[in-house]
Coordinates of C-alpha atoms and ligand atoms in Angstrom, one line a residue:
M132 CA 14.0 -41.7 27.8
G133 CA 10.9 -43.1 28.0
T134 CA 7.3 -42.6 26.4
L135 CA 6.3 -40.0 28.3
I136 CA 9.6 -37.6 28.2
E137 CA 11.3 -37.3 24.7
R138 CA 14.7 -36.1 24.5
V139 CA 15.0 -34.3 21.0
D140 CA 18.2 -34.1 18.8
V141 CA 19.1 -31.0 17.3
A142 CA 21.5 -30.6 14.5
P143 CA 24.6 -28.1 14.8
G144 CA 23.2 -26.0 12.1
Y145 CA 25.2 -22.5 11.4
R146 CA 28.1 -21.5 13.2
L147 CA 28.4 -18.3 14.6
E148 CA 31.1 -17.4 12.2
D149 CA 28.7 -18.0 9.4
Y150 CA 26.5 -15.5 10.5
A151 CA 29.2 -13.3 11.2
E152 CA 30.5 -13.4 7.4
Y153 CA 27.4 -11.6 6.5
N154 CA 28.5 -7.7 7.0
Y155 CA 25.0 -6.9 8.2
L156 CA 24.8 -9.8 11.0
A157 CA 28.2 -9.2 12.2
P158 CA 27.6 -6.6 14.8
Q159 CA 24.6 -8.4 16.3
V160 CA 26.7 -11.6 16.5
A161 CA 29.6 -9.8 18.4
E162 CA 27.2 -8.5 20.7
L163 CA 25.7 -11.8 21.4
E164 CA 29.4 -13.0 21.8
A165 CA 30.1 -10.4 24.7
A166 CA 26.8 -11.3 26.6
A167 CA 28.3 -14.9 26.7
R168 CA 31.8 -13.8 27.9
E169 CA 29.7 -12.5 31.0
A170 CA 26.9 -15.0 31.1
V171 CA 28.4 -18.4 30.4
P172 CA 31.1 -18.5 33.1
R173 CA 28.3 -18.2 35.7
L174 CA 26.4 -21.2 34.2
G175 CA 29.4 -23.6 33.9
G176 CA 28.6 -27.4 35.0
R177 CA 24.9 -26.8 34.9
T178 CA 22.6 -27.9 32.0
I179 CA 19.6 -26.3 31.1
W180 CA 16.8 -28.2 30.2
I181 CA 14.1 -26.9 27.7
V182 CA 10.7 -28.2 28.2
S183 CA 8.0 -28.0 25.6
S184 CA 4.9 -30.0 24.3
T185 CA 5.6 -30.6 20.6
R186 CA 8.9 -30.9 18.3
Q187 CA 7.1 -29.3 15.0
G188 CA 4.5 -27.2 14.0
G189 CA 3.8 -23.5 15.7
G190 CA 6.1 -20.8 17.0
V191 CA 7.6 -22.5 19.8
A192 CA 9.0 -25.2 17.8
E193 CA 10.2 -23.1 15.2
G194 CA 12.7 -21.4 17.3
M195 CA 14.0 -23.8 19.3
P196 CA 16.8 -25.8 17.3
R197 CA 18.5 -22.6 16.4
I198 CA 18.3 -21.1 19.8
I199 CA 19.7 -24.4 21.3
S200 CA 22.4 -24.8 18.6
L201 CA 23.7 -21.0 19.0
M202 CA 23.4 -21.5 23.4
R203 CA 25.8 -24.7 22.6
Q204 CA 28.1 -22.8 20.3
L205 CA 28.3 -20.1 23.0
G206 CA 29.4 -23.2 25.8
L207 CA 26.2 -24.1 27.4
S208 CA 25.2 -27.6 28.0
V209 CA 21.5 -27.4 26.7
E210 CA 18.9 -30.3 26.3
W211 CA 15.7 -30.2 24.5
V212 CA 12.8 -32.5 25.8
V213 CA 9.3 -32.6 24.7
I214 CA 6.3 -34.2 27.1
H215 CA 4.1 -36.9 25.7
S216 CA 0.6 -37.2 27.7
P217 CA -0.4 -40.5 29.1
D218 CA -4.1 -39.3 28.7
P219 CA -6.0 -38.4 25.6
A220 CA -8.0 -35.6 27.4
F221 CA -4.8 -33.6 28.5
F222 CA -3.9 -31.6 25.4
P223 CA -7.7 -30.9 24.6
L224 CA -7.8 -29.2 28.0
T225 CA -4.4 -27.5 27.7
K226 CA -5.9 -26.2 24.5
R227 CA -8.8 -24.8 26.0
L228 CA -6.2 -23.1 28.7
H229 CA -4.4 -21.8 25.5
N230 CA -7.6 -20.2 24.3
Q231 CA -8.8 -19.0 27.7
L232 CA -5.0 -17.2 28.0
H233 CA -6.0 -15.6 24.8
G234 CA -8.9 -14.3 26.3
M235 CA -11.4 -16.7 24.5
G236 CA -13.5 -19.3 25.1
K237 CA -16.8 -19.9 27.9
G238 CA -14.6 -20.9 30.4
G239 CA -15.8 -23.4 33.0
L240 CA -12.9 -25.3 34.3
G241 CA -13.9 -27.5 36.8
R242 CA -12.6 -30.3 39.6
S243 CA -12.1 -33.0 36.7
D244 CA -9.7 -30.6 34.8
R245 CA -7.8 -29.8 37.9
Q246 CA -7.4 -33.6 38.6
L247 CA -6.4 -34.6 35.2
Y248 CA -3.8 -31.5 34.7
D249 CA -2.5 -32.5 38.3
A250 CA -2.4 -36.3 37.6
V251 CA -0.5 -35.8 34.3
S252 CA 1.6 -33.2 35.7
D253 CA 2.9 -35.3 38.2
R254 CA 3.2 -38.3 36.2
L255 CA 5.4 -36.5 33.9
A256 CA 7.5 -34.8 36.6
D257 CA 8.3 -38.3 38.0
A258 CA 9.9 -39.2 34.5
L259 CA 11.5 -35.9 34.1
A260 CA 12.9 -35.3 37.4
N261 CA 15.1 -38.6 37.4
E262 CA 17.1 -36.9 34.4
V263 CA 17.6 -33.5 35.7
G264 CA 20.7 -32.8 37.9
S265 CA 20.7 -30.8 41.0
R266 CA 22.5 -27.8 39.5
D267 CA 20.2 -27.7 36.7
I268 CA 18.1 -25.2 35.3
L269 CA 14.7 -25.2 33.8
I270 CA 13.0 -23.4 31.0
V271 CA 9.6 -24.5 30.5
H272 CA 7.3 -23.3 27.8
D273 CA 3.5 -22.6 27.7
P274 CA 0.7 -24.1 29.8
Q275 CA 1.0 -27.8 28.6
P276 CA 4.5 -28.6 30.7
L277 CA 3.9 -25.8 33.1
G278 CA 2.8 -28.0 36.0
T279 CA 5.3 -30.7 35.0
G280 CA 8.3 -28.2 35.5
A281 CA 6.7 -26.5 38.6
R282 CA 6.9 -30.1 40.4
V283 CA 10.6 -30.9 39.1
K284 CA 11.5 -27.6 40.2
K285 CA 10.3 -28.4 43.9
K286 CA 11.6 -32.2 43.8
R287 CA 15.0 -31.2 42.9
G288 CA 15.2 -27.4 44.2
I289 CA 16.5 -25.8 41.2
P290 CA 16.1 -22.6 39.5
A291 CA 13.0 -22.4 36.9
I292 CA 12.1 -20.2 34.2
W293 CA 8.3 -20.1 32.7
R294 CA 8.2 -18.8 29.4
C295 CA 4.5 -17.7 28.2
H296 CA 3.9 -17.4 24.5
I297 CA 0.3 -16.3 25.0
G298 CA -1.7 -13.6 26.1
V299 CA -4.3 -10.9 25.7
D300 CA -3.9 -7.3 26.5
G301 CA -6.9 -6.8 29.0
P302 CA -8.3 -9.7 30.8
T303 CA -11.5 -11.6 30.2
P304 CA -13.4 -13.7 32.4
A305 CA -12.1 -16.7 30.6
S306 CA -8.3 -15.4 30.7
E307 CA -8.8 -14.7 34.8
E308 CA -10.3 -18.3 34.9
A309 CA -7.4 -19.8 33.4
W310 CA -4.5 -17.8 35.4
Q311 CA -6.6 -18.8 38.6
F312 CA -6.1 -22.4 37.3
L313 CA -2.6 -22.1 36.6
S314 CA -1.3 -19.4 39.4
A315 CA -0.3 -22.0 41.7
D316 CA 2.0 -23.8 39.4
T317 CA 3.4 -20.4 37.6
L318 CA 4.0 -19.1 41.4
A319 CA 6.4 -21.9 41.9
Y320 CA 8.9 -20.4 39.2
D321 CA 11.8 -18.2 39.9
R322 CA 10.7 -15.9 36.8
S323 CA 8.2 -15.8 34.1
V324 CA 9.1 -14.7 30.6
F325 CA 6.1 -12.8 28.7
T326 CA 6.1 -11.3 25.0
L327 CA 4.5 -8.1 25.7
P328 CA 4.0 -6.2 29.1
G329 CA 0.2 -6.3 28.8
Y330 CA 0.4 -10.0 28.8
V331 CA 1.5 -10.2 32.5
P332 CA -0.9 -11.1 35.0
P333 CA -1.0 -8.7 38.1
F334 CA 0.1 -11.5 40.3
L335 CA 3.3 -12.4 38.5
S336 CA 4.3 -8.6 37.7
G337 CA 7.2 -8.6 40.1
A338 CA 8.8 -11.8 38.6
A339 CA 8.4 -11.1 35.1
T340 CA 10.6 -10.4 32.2
I341 CA 9.7 -9.2 28.7
M342 CA 11.3 -10.8 25.8
T343 CA 10.1 -11.1 22.1
P344 CA 11.1 -13.9 19.8
G345 CA 13.4 -13.7 17.1
I346 CA 14.0 -15.4 13.5
D347 CA 17.0 -16.9 12.1
P348 CA 17.9 -15.3 8.7
L349 CA 19.8 -18.4 7.7
T350 CA 17.5 -21.0 8.2
H351 CA 15.6 -23.0 5.3
K352 CA 12.7 -20.7 6.5
N353 CA 14.2 -17.4 6.1
R354 CA 17.2 -17.8 3.7
E355 CA 17.3 -15.6 0.4
L356 CA 16.0 -17.4 -2.4
S357 CA 16.6 -16.7 -6.1
V358 CA 13.8 -16.5 -8.5
H359 CA 15.1 -19.6 -10.2
K360 CA 15.3 -21.4 -6.6
T361 CA 11.9 -20.1 -5.9
S362 CA 10.0 -21.6 -8.7
G363 CA 12.2 -24.7 -8.5
I364 CA 10.9 -25.4 -5.0
L365 CA 7.4 -24.4 -6.0
V366 CA 7.7 -27.4 -8.9
D367 CA 9.2 -29.7 -6.4
A368 CA 6.5 -29.3 -4.0
A369 CA 3.9 -29.7 -6.7
L370 CA 2.7 -26.0 -6.0
A371 CA 3.7 -25.1 -9.8
A372 CA 3.6 -26.6 -12.8
T373 CA 6.4 -26.3 -15.6
V374 CA 6.9 -27.8 -19.0
H375 CA 11.0 -27.4 -18.2
P376 CA 13.4 -30.0 -16.8
T377 CA 14.3 -29.1 -12.9
V378 CA 17.6 -29.9 -11.1
A379 CA 16.2 -31.2 -7.9
P380 CA 13.9 -33.9 -7.6
P381 CA 10.4 -33.8 -6.3
F382 CA 10.0 -33.4 -2.6
A383 CA 9.0 -36.9 -1.0
A384 CA 6.1 -35.2 0.5
Q385 CA 4.3 -32.5 -1.8
A386 CA 1.7 -30.1 -0.9
L387 CA -2.1 -31.2 -1.2
R388 CA -4.9 -28.8 -2.1
L389 CA -8.5 -29.0 -1.4
Q390 CA -10.4 -30.4 -4.6
A391 CA -14.1 -29.7 -5.4
D392 CA -15.0 -33.3 -4.3
G393 CA -13.6 -32.8 -0.9
S394 CA -10.1 -34.5 -1.4
F395 CA -6.7 -33.4 -1.1
K396 CA -4.6 -33.9 -4.4
A397 CA -1.2 -32.5 -5.2
A398 CA -1.6 -28.4 -5.3
V399 CA -1.1 -28.3 -9.3
F400 CA -4.5 -30.0 -9.6
P401 CA -7.1 -29.2 -10.7
E402 CA -4.7 -26.5 -12.8
D403 CA -1.5 -24.4 -11.6
L404 CA -2.3 -21.8 -9.1
G405 CA -0.6 -19.1 -10.9
L406 CA 1.9 -18.3 -7.9
L407 CA 4.7 -17.1 -10.2
F408 CA 2.2 -14.6 -12.2
R409 CA -0.9 -13.7 -10.3
P410 CA -1.3 -11.6 -7.6
V411 CA -1.0 -13.2 -4.7
V412 CA -2.4 -13.1 -0.8
T413 CA -1.3 -15.8 1.5
Q414 CA -1.5 -16.7 5.0
I415 CA 0.3 -19.5 6.5
S416 CA -0.2 -20.5 10.1
R417 CA -1.5 -23.8 12.2
W418 CA -5.1 -24.3 11.8
D419 CA -6.4 -22.4 14.8
R420 CA -9.7 -20.4 14.7
L421 CA -7.6 -17.6 16.4
K422 CA -5.8 -17.1 13.2
G423 CA -8.7 -15.5 11.4
F424 CA -8.6 -17.7 8.4
G425 CA -12.6 -17.7 8.3
P426 CA -13.1 -13.9 8.1
L427 CA -10.1 -13.5 5.7
L428 CA -11.9 -16.0 3.4
D429 CA -15.1 -14.0 3.8
G430 CA -13.5 -11.0 3.1
F431 CA -11.3 -11.8 0.1
V432 CA -14.9 -13.1 -1.4
L433 CA -16.5 -9.6 -0.5
L434 CA -13.6 -8.0 -2.4
K435 CA -13.7 -10.1 -5.5
E436 CA -17.6 -9.6 -5.7
R437 CA -18.5 -6.0 -4.6
K438 CA -18.4 -2.8 -6.4
P439 CA -16.4 -0.7 -4.5
A440 CA -17.6 2.7 -3.2
R441 CA -14.7 4.6 -5.4
T442 CA -14.4 3.5 -8.8
R443 CA -11.0 1.8 -9.0
G444 CA -8.2 2.3 -11.9
A445 CA -8.0 -0.2 -14.5
R446 CA -4.9 -1.4 -13.1
H447 CA -6.0 -2.0 -9.5
Q448 CA -9.3 -3.4 -10.6
L449 CA -7.3 -6.2 -12.7
S450 CA -5.1 -6.8 -9.8
I451 CA -8.2 -7.7 -8.1
D452 CA -9.6 -9.7 -10.5
H453 CA -6.4 -11.8 -10.8
A454 CA -5.9 -12.2 -7.3
R455 CA -5.6 -15.5 -5.5
L456 CA -5.8 -16.4 -1.8
V457 CA -3.8 -19.2 -0.7
F458 CA -3.9 -20.7 3.1
A459 CA -1.7 -23.0 3.9
G460 CA -1.1 -24.8 7.0
P461 CA 0.5 -28.1 8.4
D462 CA -0.9 -31.5 7.9
P463 CA -2.7 -31.7 11.1
A464 CA -1.6 -35.0 11.9
G465 CA 2.1 -33.5 12.3
V466 CA 1.2 -31.6 15.3
Q467 CA 0.7 -33.3 18.4
D468 CA -0.5 -30.7 20.6
D469 CA -3.3 -28.9 18.7
P470 CA -6.2 -31.1 18.8
E471 CA -8.4 -28.6 17.3
A472 CA -6.5 -28.3 13.9
A473 CA -8.4 -31.0 12.1
E474 CA -11.6 -29.4 13.3
T475 CA -10.7 -25.9 12.1
L476 CA -9.3 -27.1 8.7
A477 CA -12.6 -29.2 8.2
E478 CA -14.8 -25.9 8.9
L479 CA -12.9 -24.1 6.3
C480 CA -13.0 -26.9 3.9
R481 CA -16.7 -26.9 4.1
K482 CA -16.9 -23.2 3.8
W483 CA -14.6 -23.2 0.7
T484 CA -17.0 -26.2 -1.0
G485 CA -20.0 -23.9 -0.5
L486 CA -18.4 -21.4 -3.0
P487 CA -19.3 -21.2 -6.5
A488 CA -16.7 -22.8 -8.7
G489 CA -14.8 -19.4 -9.9
L490 CA -14.2 -18.7 -6.3
Q491 CA -12.9 -21.9 -5.4
H492 CA -10.5 -21.5 -8.3
D493 CA -9.3 -18.1 -6.7
I494 CA -8.9 -19.6 -3.3
A495 CA -6.6 -22.5 -2.4
I496 CA -6.7 -24.5 0.5
L497 CA -3.4 -26.1 1.1
T498 CA -1.7 -28.7 3.5
L499 CA 2.0 -28.9 3.9
P500 CA 3.6 -32.0 5.1
M501 CA 5.7 -32.2 8.1
A502 CA 7.7 -35.1 7.6
S503 CA 10.6 -33.5 6.5
V504 CA 11.2 -29.8 8.1
K505 CA 13.9 -28.5 5.7
E506 CA 11.2 -29.5 2.9
N507 CA 8.1 -27.7 5.0
A508 CA 10.5 -24.6 5.8
L509 CA 11.5 -24.3 1.9
M510 CA 7.7 -24.5 1.0
V511 CA 6.9 -21.9 3.7
N512 CA 9.8 -19.6 2.2
A513 CA 8.9 -20.0 -1.7
L514 CA 5.0 -19.2 -0.8
Q515 CA 5.8 -16.3 1.3
R516 CA 8.3 -14.9 -1.2
C517 CA 6.0 -15.3 -4.0
S518 CA 2.9 -13.2 -2.1
T519 CA 1.9 -9.8 -3.1
I520 CA 0.5 -9.5 0.4
V521 CA 1.3 -11.8 3.6
A522 CA -1.8 -11.7 5.3
Q523 CA -1.9 -12.7 9.4
N524 CA -5.6 -12.0 10.1
S525 CA -5.0 -13.0 13.7
I526 CA -8.0 -12.4 16.4
R527 CA -5.4 -13.1 19.1
E528 CA -1.6 -13.5 18.4
G529 CA 0.8 -13.8 20.9
F530 CA 3.6 -12.6 18.7
G531 CA 3.3 -14.1 14.9
L532 CA 6.4 -15.4 13.8
T533 CA 5.0 -15.6 10.6
V534 CA 4.6 -11.8 10.8
A535 CA 8.2 -11.3 11.3
E536 CA 9.2 -14.2 8.6
A537 CA 7.2 -12.1 6.1
M538 CA 8.7 -8.7 7.1
W539 CA 12.1 -10.1 6.8
K540 CA 11.3 -11.1 3.2
T541 CA 10.2 -7.6 2.5
L542 CA 6.8 -8.3 2.1
P543 CA 3.8 -5.9 3.2
V544 CA 1.9 -7.4 5.9
M545 CA -1.9 -7.4 6.4
G546 CA -2.5 -7.9 9.9
G547 CA -5.3 -8.3 12.5
A548 CA -5.0 -5.9 15.1
A549 CA -3.9 -8.8 17.7
A550 CA -1.7 -7.4 20.3
G551 CA 1.4 -9.4 19.2
I552 CA 1.0 -8.3 15.6
R553 CA 0.3 -4.7 16.7
A554 CA 3.8 -4.8 18.3
Q555 CA 5.3 -5.6 15.0
V556 CA 3.2 -4.0 12.3
E557 CA 2.8 0.0 12.0
D558 CA 0.1 0.8 10.5
G559 CA 0.8 2.7 7.0
I560 CA 4.5 2.4 7.8
T561 CA 5.5 -1.3 7.7
G562 CA 2.1 -2.8 6.3
R563 CA -1.4 -2.5 7.2
L564 CA -3.3 -3.6 10.4
V565 CA -7.1 -4.4 10.2
D566 CA -9.2 -3.1 13.3
D567 CA -11.6 -5.8 13.5
P568 CA -10.2 -9.1 11.8
E569 CA -13.5 -10.6 12.4
N570 CA -15.3 -8.5 10.3
P571 CA -15.1 -9.6 6.7
E572 CA -16.1 -6.0 5.6
A573 CA -13.0 -4.5 7.3
V574 CA -10.7 -7.4 5.8
A575 CA -12.0 -6.6 2.5
G576 CA -11.8 -2.8 2.7
T577 CA -8.0 -3.2 3.7
L578 CA -6.9 -5.9 1.4
D579 CA -8.5 -3.2 -1.4
A580 CA -6.5 -0.5 -0.1
M581 CA -3.3 -2.2 -0.2
F582 CA -4.0 -3.4 -3.6
I583 CA -4.0 0.0 -5.2
D584 CA -0.3 1.0 -5.2
D585 CA 2.7 -1.0 -6.0
K586 CA 5.4 1.7 -4.9
E587 CA 3.2 2.1 -1.6
R588 CA 3.8 -1.8 -0.9
E589 CA 7.3 -2.0 -1.9
V590 CA 8.0 1.0 0.9
W591 CA 6.2 -1.0 3.4
G592 CA 8.3 -3.9 2.6
R593 CA 11.3 -2.5 3.0
N594 CA 10.7 -0.8 6.2
A595 CA 9.5 -4.0 7.4
R596 CA 12.7 -5.8 6.8
D597 CA 14.5 -2.7 8.3
R598 CA 12.5 -3.1 11.4
V599 CA 13.1 -7.0 11.7
S600 CA 16.9 -6.8 11.4
R601 CA 17.0 -4.5 14.3
E602 CA 14.3 -5.8 16.6
S603 CA 13.2 -9.4 15.6
L604 CA 16.5 -11.3 14.8
I605 CA 17.4 -14.5 16.9
F606 CA 20.8 -13.1 18.4
G607 CA 19.1 -10.4 20.6
E608 CA 16.5 -13.1 21.8
V609 CA 19.4 -15.5 22.7
R610 CA 21.4 -12.8 24.4
R611 CA 18.3 -11.9 26.4
W612 CA 18.1 -15.8 27.5
L613 CA 21.6 -15.8 28.6
Q614 CA 21.2 -13.0 30.7
L615 CA 18.1 -14.2 32.4
L616 CA 19.7 -17.6 32.8
A617 CA 22.8 -15.7 34.7
T618 CA 20.5 -14.2 36.7
V619 CA 18.8 -17.1 38.2
S620 CA 21.4 -19.4 38.7
R621 CA 22.9 -17.3 41.2
Ligands
UDP217 N1 4.5 -23.0 10.0 C1 5.4 -23.8 9.2 N2 4.8 -24.7 8.6 C2 3.4 -24.4 8.2 C3 2.8 -23.5 8.9 C4 3.3 -22.9 9.8 O1 6.6 -24.2 9.5 O2 2.8 -25.3 7.4 C5 5.6 -21.9 10.9 C6 5.7 -20.6 10.6 O3 6.3 -20.5 9.2 C7 6.0 -20.0 11.7 C8 5.4 -20.9 12.7 O4 4.7 -22.4 12.1 O5 7.5 -20.1 11.9 C9 4.1 -20.2 13.4 O6 4.5 -19.7 14.7 P1 3.3 -18.0 14.8 O7 4.3 -17.4 16.2 O8 3.2 -17.5 13.8 O9 2.1 -18.6 15.6 P2 2.0 -20.0 16.6 O10 1.9 -21.2 15.8 O11 3.2 -20.1 17.6 O12 0.7 -19.6 17.5

């Protein structure tokens, strides 16, 4: 399709019948099929074009193959295309817009930014408009391809929906400036879709739909794993050492861990992490400052070093003494639309390198290769499953699929009180919220409290799974997409 617009192949994946074989999923599959009987005839002969800016890395890319596969099985014609920028300054600009829409940053968008955004959007729109038919429908994700989609819609006169995964529940000068920058393009669309009502800017309130994303319970990221499978994956990925023979061969690309000399080596060096035996706090995310890795690391160090206000019981104290903190994120080279990832990871590496050797042993910074989507997903799944607590200390979070993924695995989550996480974690019911994720003291206090009681953590984990199974599975998300597509196709 050319170098600017790449069509992404999507494997068929699980069939609806495969999901329906599980009794606990069958009712949601039936509901989805009923919605499809209503909506799909109204969409006959139209292709749905989904446009985004990366095929891997991050929440948007995560759900796409599964959503597309389900839509196709339900009878829709769907294509997924990813934009590539002809100008290297474009993704750094859209990353600024991303941060500003999350309410962060200093702002200062100028005329050269406008020219760059418009010029790239014009070129991409010319390339995409040739592919799109006159009865087709566009679904465009996030600010990167927003301008492209707006132009294609105008050229072809077709329905278009903009899906925004970002937001802040309370405008800041930076977010208002970014909305002003994007407003003309957003207004070109028939509808926009936001994750939470608080994210909708006032000028779009009449044309906005609210939709939370969902996770697929059968993918490699979320499927059940036995203890043997989990440990096998850890060994295959070099995340754990063993003296025993394993059935599966080592992964082609293994997890890497920051070493004292600043290099990255297989994660079993300098010694086994103890993932299968120790209390483990894990955060798995893109390397983005808004994910709160820095204050989480500082909070964990405080927890290890400080004398608590109240005396800890012997078991509580031992849990903390033995605990390890694991940070994992994609190898920055594998995510095209996140130019700050390498810088954020380098900052964390510097922070870690400044720690005393004992703490370096207790804190592991891992990069997970993206070469194989399956192996990357299995590594994330296994790491989450051997966690005592999954942390997502985000300062800002549109939704946080990592939170839903952990909750689905019956894990208690310690979440930063960003809006997307507050929408999922109920404090003291499905996990714990840190009021101020930028404050290491608050992080340390919350982790400390979560280590007190194994039984309490188990209750939170079970409640978490229950909530995700009711509210955050992919079937509900696809059902809402079908309904929305039918509405705009009129
Ligand atoms: N993820 C992954 N491999 C990694 C790190 C993250 O597959 O090395 C996935 C993670 O499991 C989740 C997604 O990336 O599915 C992140 O989505 P989320 O909504 O949490 O955050 P976003 O990246 O969209 O800000």
